[in-house]
Structures are given as C-alpha cells and as structure tokens.
PDB file of N, CA and C in Angstrom:
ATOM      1  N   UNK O  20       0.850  -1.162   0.000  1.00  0.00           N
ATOM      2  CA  UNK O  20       0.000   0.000   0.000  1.00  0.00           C
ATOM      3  C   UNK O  20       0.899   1.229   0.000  1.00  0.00           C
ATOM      4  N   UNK O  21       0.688   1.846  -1.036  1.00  0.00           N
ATOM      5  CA  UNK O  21       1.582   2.719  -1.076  1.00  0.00           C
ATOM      6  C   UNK O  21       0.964   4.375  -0.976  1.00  0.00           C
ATOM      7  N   UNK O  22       1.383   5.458  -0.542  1.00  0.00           N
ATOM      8  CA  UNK O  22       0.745   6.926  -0.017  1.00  0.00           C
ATOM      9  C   UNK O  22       1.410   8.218  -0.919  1.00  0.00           C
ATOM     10  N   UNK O  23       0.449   8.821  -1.189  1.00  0.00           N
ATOM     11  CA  UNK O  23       1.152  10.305  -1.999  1.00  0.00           C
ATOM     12  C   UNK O  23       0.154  11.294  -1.494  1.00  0.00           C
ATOM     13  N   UNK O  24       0.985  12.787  -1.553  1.00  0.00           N
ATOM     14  CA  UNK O  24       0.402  13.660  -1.244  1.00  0.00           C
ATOM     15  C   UNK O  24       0.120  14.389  -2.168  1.00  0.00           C
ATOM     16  N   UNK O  25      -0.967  15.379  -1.941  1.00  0.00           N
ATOM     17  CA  UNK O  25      -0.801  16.269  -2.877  1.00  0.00           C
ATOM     18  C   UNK O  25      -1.589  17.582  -2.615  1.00  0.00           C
ATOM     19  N   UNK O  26      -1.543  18.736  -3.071  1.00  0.00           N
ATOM     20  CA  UNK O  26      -2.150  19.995  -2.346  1.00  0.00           C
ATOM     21  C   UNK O  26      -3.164  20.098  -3.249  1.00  0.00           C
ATOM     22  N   UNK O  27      -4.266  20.873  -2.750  1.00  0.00           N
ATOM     23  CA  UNK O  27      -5.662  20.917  -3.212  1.00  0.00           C
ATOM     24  C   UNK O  27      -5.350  21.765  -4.757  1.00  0.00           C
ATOM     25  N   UNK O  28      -4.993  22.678  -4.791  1.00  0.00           N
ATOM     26  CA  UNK O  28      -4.883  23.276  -6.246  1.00  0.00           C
ATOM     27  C   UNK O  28      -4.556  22.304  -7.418  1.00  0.00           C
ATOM     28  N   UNK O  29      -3.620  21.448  -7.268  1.00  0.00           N
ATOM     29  CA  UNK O  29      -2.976  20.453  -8.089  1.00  0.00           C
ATOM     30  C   UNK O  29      -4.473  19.519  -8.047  1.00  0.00           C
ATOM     31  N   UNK O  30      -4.854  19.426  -7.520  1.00  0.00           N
ATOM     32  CA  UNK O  30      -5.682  18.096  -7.336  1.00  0.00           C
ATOM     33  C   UNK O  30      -7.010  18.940  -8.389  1.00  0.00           C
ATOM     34  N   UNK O  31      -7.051  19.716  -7.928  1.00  0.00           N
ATOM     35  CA  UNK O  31      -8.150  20.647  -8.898  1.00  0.00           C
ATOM     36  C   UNK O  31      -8.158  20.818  -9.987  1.00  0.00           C
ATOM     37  N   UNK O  32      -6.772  21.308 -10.218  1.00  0.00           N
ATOM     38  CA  UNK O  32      -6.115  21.083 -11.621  1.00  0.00           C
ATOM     39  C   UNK O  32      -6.257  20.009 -12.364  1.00  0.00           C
ATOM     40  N   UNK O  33      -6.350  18.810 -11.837  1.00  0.00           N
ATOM     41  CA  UNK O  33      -5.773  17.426 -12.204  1.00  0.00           C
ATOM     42  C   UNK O  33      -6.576  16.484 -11.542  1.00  0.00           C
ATOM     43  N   UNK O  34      -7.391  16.636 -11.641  1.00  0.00           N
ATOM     44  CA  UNK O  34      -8.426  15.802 -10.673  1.00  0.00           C
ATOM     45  C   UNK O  34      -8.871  14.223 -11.523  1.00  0.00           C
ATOM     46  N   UNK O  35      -8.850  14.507 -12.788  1.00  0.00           N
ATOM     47  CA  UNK O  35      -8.562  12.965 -13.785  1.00  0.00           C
ATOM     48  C   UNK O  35      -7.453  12.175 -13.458  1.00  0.00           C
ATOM     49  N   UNK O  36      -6.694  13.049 -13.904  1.00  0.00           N
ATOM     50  CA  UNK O  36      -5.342  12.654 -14.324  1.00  0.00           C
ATOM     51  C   UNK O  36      -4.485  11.961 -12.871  1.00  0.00           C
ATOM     52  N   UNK O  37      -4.761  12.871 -11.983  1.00  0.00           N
ATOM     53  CA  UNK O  37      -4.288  12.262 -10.198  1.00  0.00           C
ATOM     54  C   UNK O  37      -5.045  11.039  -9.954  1.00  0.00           C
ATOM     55  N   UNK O  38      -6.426  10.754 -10.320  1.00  0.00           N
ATOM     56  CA  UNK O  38      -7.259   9.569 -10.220  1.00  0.00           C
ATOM     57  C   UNK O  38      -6.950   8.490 -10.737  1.00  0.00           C
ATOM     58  N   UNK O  39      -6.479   8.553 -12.169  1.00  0.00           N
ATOM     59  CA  UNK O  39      -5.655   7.788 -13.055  1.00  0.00           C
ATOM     60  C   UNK O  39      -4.195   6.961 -12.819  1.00  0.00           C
ATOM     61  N   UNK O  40      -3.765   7.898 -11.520  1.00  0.00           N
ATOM     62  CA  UNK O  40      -2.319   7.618 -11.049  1.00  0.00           C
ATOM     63  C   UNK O  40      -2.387   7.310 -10.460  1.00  0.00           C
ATOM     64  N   UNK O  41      -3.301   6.933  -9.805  1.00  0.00           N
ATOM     65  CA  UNK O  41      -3.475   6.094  -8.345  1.00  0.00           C
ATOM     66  C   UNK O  41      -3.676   4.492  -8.471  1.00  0.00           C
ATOM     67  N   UNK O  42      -2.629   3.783  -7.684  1.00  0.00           N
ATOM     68  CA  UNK O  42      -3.058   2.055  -7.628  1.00  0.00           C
ATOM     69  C   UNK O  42      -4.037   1.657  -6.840  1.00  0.00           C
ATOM     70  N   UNK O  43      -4.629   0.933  -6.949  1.00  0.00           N
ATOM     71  CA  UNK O  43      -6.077   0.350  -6.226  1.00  0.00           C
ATOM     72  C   UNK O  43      -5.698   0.618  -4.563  1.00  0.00           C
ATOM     73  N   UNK O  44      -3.830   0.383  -4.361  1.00  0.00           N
ATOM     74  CA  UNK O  44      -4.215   0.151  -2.725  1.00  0.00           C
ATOM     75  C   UNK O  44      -3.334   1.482  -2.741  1.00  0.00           C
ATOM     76  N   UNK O  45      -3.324   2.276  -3.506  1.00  0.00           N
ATOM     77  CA  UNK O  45      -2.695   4.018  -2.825  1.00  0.00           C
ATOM     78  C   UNK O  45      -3.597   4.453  -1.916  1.00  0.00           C
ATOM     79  N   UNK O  46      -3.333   5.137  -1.124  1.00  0.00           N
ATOM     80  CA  UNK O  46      -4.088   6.133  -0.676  1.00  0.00           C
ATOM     81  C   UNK O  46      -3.267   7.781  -0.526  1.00  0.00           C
ATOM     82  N   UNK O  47      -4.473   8.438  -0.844  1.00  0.00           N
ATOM     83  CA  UNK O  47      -4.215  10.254  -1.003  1.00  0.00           C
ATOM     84  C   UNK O  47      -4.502  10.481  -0.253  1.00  0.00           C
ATOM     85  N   UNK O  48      -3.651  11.611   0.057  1.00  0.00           N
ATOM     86  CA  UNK O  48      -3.767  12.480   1.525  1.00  0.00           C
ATOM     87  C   UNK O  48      -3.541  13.872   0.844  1.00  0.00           C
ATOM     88  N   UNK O  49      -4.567  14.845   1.325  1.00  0.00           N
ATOM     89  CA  UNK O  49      -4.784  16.129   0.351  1.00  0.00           C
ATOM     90  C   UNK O  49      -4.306  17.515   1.372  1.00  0.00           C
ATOM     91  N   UNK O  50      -3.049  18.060   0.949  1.00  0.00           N
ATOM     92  CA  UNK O  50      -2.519  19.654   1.672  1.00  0.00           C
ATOM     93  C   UNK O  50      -3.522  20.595   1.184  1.00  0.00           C
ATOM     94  N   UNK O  51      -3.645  21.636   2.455  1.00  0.00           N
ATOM     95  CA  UNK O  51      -3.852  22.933   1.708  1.00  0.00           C
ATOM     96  C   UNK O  51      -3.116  23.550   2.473  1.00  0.00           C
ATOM     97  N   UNK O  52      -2.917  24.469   2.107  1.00  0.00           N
ATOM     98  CA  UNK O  52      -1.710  25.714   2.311  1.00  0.00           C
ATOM     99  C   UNK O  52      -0.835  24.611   3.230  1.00  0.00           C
ATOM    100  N   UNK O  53      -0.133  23.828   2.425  1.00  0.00           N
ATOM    101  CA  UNK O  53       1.021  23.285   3.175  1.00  0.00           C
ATOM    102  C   UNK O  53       0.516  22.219   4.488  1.00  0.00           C
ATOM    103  N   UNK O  54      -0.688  22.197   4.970  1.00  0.00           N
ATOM    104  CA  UNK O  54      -0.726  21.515   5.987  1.00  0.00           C
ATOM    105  C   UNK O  54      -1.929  20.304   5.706  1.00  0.00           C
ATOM    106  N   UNK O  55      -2.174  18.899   6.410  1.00  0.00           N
ATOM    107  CA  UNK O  55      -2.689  18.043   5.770  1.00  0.00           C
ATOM    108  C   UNK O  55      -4.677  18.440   6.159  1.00  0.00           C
ATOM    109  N   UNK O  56      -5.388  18.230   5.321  1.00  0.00           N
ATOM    110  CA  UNK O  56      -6.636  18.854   5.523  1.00  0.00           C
ATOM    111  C   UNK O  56      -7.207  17.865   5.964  1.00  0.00           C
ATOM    112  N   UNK O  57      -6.778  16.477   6.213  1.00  0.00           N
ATOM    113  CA  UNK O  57      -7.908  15.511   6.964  1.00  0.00           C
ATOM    114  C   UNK O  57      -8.391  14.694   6.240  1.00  0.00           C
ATOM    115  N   UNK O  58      -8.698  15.108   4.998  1.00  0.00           N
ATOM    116  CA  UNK O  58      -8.967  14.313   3.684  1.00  0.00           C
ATOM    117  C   UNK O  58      -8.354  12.896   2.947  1.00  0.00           C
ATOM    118  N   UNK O  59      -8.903  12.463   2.372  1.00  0.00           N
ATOM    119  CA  UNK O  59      -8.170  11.343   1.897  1.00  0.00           C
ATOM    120  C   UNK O  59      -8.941  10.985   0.635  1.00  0.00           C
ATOM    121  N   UNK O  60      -7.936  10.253  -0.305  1.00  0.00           N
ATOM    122  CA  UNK O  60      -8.953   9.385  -1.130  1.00  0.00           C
ATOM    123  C   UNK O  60      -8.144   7.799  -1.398  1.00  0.00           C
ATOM    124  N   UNK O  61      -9.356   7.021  -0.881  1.00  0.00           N
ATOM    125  CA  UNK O  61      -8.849   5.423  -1.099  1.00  0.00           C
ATOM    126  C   UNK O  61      -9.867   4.902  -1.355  1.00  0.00           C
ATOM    127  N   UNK O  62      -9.410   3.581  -2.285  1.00  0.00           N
ATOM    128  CA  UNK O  62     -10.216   2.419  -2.032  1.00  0.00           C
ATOM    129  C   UNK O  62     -10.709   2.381  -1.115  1.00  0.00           C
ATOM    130  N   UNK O  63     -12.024   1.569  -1.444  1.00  0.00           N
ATOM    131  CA  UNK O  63     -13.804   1.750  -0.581  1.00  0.00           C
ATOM    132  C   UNK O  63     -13.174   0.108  -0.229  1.00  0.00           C
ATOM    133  N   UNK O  64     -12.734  -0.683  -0.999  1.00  0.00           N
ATOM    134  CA  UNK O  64     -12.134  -2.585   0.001  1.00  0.00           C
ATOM    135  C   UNK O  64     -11.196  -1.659   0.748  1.00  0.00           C
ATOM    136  N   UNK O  65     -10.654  -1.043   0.363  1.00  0.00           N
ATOM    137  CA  UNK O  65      -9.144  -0.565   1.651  1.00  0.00           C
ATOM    138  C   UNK O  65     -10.095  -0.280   3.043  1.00  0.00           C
ATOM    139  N   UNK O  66     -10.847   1.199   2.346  1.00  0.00           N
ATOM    140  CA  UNK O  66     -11.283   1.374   3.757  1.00  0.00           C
ATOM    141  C   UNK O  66     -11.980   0.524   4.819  1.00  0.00           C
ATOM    142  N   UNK O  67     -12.651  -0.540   3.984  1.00  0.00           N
ATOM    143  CA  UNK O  67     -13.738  -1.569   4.625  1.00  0.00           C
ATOM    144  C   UNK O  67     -12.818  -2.120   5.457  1.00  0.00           C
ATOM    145  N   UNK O  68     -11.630  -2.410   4.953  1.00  0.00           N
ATOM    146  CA  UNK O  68     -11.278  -3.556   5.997  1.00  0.00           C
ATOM    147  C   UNK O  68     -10.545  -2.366   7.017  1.00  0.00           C
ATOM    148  N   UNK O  69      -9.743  -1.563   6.939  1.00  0.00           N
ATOM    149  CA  UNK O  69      -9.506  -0.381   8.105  1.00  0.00           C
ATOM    150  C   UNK O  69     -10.388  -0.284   9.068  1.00  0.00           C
ATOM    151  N   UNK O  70     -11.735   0.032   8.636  1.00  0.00           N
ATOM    152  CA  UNK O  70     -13.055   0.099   9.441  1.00  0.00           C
ATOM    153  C   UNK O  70     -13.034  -1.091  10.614  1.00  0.00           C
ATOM    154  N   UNK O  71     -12.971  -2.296   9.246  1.00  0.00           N
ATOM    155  CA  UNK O  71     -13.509  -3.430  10.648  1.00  0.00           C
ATOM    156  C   UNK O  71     -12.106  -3.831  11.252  1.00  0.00           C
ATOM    157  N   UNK O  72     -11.231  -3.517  10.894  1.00  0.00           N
ATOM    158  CA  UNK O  72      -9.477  -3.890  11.924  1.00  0.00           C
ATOM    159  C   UNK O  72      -9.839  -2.933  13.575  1.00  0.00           C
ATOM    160  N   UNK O  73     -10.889  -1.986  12.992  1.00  0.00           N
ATOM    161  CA  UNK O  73     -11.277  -1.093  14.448  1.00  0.00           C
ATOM    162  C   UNK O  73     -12.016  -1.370  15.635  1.00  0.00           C
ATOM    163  N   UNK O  74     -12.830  -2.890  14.879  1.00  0.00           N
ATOM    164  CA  UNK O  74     -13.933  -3.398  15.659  1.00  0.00           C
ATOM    165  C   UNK O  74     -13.332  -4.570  16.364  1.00  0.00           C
ATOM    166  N   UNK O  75     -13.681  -4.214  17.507  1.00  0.00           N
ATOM    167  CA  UNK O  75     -12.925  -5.572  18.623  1.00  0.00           C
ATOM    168  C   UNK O  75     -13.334  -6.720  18.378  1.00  0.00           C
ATOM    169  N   UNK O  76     -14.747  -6.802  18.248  1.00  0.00           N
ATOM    170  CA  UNK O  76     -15.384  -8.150  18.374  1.00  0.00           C
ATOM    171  C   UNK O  76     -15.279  -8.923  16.792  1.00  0.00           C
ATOM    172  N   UNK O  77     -15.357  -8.287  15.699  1.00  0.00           N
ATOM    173  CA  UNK O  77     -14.528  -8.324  14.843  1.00  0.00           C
ATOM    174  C   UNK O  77     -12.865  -9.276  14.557  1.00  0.00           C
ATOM    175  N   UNK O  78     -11.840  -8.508  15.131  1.00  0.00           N
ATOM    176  CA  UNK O  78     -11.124  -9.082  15.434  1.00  0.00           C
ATOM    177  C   UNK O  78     -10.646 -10.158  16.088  1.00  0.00           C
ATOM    178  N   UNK O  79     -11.146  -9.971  17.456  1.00  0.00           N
ATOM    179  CA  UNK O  79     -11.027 -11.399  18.189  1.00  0.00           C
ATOM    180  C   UNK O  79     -11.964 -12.738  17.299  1.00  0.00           C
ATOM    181  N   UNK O  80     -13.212 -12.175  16.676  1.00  0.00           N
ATOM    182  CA  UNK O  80     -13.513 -13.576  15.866  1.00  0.00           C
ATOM    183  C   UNK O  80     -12.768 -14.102  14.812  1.00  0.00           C
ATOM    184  N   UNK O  81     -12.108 -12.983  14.402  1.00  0.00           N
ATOM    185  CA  UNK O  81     -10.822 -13.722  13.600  1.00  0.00           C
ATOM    186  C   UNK O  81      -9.607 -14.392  13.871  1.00  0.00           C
ATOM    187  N   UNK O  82      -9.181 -13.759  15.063  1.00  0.00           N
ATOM    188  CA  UNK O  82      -8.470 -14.556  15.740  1.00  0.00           C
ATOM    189  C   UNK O  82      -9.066 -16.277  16.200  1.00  0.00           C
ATOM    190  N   UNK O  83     -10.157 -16.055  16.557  1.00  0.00           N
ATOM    191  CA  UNK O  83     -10.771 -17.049  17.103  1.00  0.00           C
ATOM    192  C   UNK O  83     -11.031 -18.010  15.714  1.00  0.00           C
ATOM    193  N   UNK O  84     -11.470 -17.890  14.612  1.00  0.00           N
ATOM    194  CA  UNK O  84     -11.373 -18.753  13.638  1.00  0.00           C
ATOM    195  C   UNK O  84      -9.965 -19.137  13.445  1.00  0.00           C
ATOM    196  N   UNK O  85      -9.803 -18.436  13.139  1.00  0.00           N
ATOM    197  CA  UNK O  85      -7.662 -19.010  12.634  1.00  0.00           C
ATOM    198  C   UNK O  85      -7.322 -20.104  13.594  1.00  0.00           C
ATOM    199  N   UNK O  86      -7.417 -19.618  14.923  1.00  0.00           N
ATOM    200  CA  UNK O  86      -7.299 -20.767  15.950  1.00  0.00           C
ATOM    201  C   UNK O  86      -8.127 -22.292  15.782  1.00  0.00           C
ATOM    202  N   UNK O  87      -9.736 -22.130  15.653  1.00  0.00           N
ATOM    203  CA  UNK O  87     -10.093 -23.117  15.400  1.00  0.00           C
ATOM    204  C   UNK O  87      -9.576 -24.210  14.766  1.00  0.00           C
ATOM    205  N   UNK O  88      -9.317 -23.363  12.830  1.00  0.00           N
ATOM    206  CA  UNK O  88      -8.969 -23.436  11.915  1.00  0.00           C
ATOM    207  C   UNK O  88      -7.649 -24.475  12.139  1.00  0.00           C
ATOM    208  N   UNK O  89      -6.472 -24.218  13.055  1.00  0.00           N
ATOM    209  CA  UNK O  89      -5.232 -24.435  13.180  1.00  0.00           C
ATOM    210  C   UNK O  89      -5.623 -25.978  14.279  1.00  0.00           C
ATOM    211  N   UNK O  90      -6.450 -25.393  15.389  1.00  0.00           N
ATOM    212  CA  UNK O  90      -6.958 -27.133  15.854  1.00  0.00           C
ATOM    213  C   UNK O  90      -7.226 -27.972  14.903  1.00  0.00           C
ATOM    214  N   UNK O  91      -7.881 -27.463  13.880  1.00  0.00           N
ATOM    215  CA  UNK O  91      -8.639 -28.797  12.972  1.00  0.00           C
ATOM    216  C   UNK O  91     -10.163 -28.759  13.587  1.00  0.00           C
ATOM    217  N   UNK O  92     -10.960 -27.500  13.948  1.00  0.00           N
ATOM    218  CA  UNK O  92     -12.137 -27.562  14.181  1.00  0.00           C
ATOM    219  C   UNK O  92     -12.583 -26.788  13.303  1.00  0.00           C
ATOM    220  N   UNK O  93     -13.198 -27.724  12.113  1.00  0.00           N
ATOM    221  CA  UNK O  93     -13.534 -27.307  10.380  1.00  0.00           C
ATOM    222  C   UNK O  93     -14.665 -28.221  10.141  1.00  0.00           C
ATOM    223  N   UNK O  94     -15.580 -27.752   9.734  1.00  0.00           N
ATOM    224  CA  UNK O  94     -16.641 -28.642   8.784  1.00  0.00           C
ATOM    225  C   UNK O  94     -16.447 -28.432   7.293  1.00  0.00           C
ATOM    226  N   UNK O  95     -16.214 -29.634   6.575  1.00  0.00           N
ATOM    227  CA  UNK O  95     -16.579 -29.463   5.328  1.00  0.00           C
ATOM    228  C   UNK O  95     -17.783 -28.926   4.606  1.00  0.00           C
ATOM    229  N   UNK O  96     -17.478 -28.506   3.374  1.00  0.00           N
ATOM    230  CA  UNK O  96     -18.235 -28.261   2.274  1.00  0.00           C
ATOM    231  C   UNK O  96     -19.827 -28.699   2.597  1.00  0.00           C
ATOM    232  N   UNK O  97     -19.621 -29.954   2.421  1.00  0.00           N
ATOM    233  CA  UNK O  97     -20.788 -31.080   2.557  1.00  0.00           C
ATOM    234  C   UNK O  97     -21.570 -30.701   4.030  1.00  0.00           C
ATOM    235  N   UNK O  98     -20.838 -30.142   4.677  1.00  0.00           N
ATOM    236  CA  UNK O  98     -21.274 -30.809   5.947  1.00  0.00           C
ATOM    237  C   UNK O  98     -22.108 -29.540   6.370  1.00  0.00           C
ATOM    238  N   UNK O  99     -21.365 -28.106   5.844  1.00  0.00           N
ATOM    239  CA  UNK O  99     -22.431 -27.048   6.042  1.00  0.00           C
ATOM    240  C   UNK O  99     -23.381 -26.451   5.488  1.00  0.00           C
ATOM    241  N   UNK O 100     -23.398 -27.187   3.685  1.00  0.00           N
ATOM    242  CA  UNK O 100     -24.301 -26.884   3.067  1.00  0.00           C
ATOM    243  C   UNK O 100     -25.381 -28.124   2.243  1.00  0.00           C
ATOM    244  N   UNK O 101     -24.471 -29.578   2.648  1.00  0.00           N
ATOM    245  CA  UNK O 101     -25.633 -30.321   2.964  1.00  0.00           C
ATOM    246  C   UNK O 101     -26.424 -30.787   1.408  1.00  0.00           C
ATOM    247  N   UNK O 102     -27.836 -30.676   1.373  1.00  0.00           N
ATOM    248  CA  UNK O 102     -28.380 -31.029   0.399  1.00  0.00           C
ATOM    249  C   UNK O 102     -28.828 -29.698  -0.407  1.00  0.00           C
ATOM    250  N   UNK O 103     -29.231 -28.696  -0.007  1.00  0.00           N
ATOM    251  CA  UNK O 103     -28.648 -26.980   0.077  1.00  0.00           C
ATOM    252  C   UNK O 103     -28.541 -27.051  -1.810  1.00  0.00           C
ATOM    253  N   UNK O 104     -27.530 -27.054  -2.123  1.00  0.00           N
ATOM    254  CA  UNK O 104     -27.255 -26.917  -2.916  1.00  0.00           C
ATOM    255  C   UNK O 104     -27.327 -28.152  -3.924  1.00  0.00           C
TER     256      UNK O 104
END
C-alpha cells in the first residue's frame, strides 16, 4: 500500500489525471496551504477492511477462527451446506 500527497490546487487542476495515477491500494492524503486537511482518497475494500481492523469483536472472531482453523475444528463443504445446494 503505497501513499502520496498532494495539495488541493494540483488536485483541482488534475483531478482525472491524479485519479488515473493512483493504484487500487494508494491512498491520497490532500494539503492545503502546506498543511494536511484531513482528507483522503482510497479504495472503498481498503477502507472496509480499516473500518472493521477497528472493531474488537470483529477481530477477536478472527483470531478465534484461525485458531479453530489451526486445531482442525472445520466442517466441510458437505457438511455445512448439505443437500442446500
């Protein structure tokens, strides 16, 4: 994930062309008069997962799967979707 800055005039200027230059996992961080305005522009998957890295209960269930996962407490395919499909 890689980060660039850039000041609001330029971005105004260039508001295609800066969009264009951006990789899926950049994220922009936007100056005005030299100082950072709070702003950003990223990927909407980037931010999603930022969001939920914030949520505790979230996390610990991931932790808590991986663990399962690493016991060998897994149901197959079959076993959770059955006749289902």
């Amino acid at each position: 994930m890689g980060t660039k800055t850039i000041d609001t005039t330029t971005l105004r200027n260039n508001f295609s062309t800066t969009l264009k230059s951006l990789d899926k996992e950049d994220i922009l961080f936007i100056k005005s008069r030299g100082k950072l305005t709070g702003k950003v522009i990223i990927d909407d998957e980037i931010l999603e997962d930022l969001l939920l890295l914030q949520d505790e209960e979230y996390v610990k269930g991931i932790a808590k799967a991986r663990e399962e996962a690493k016991n060998g407490e897994v149901y197959t395919f079959d076993e959770v979707f059955g006749d289902v499909l």
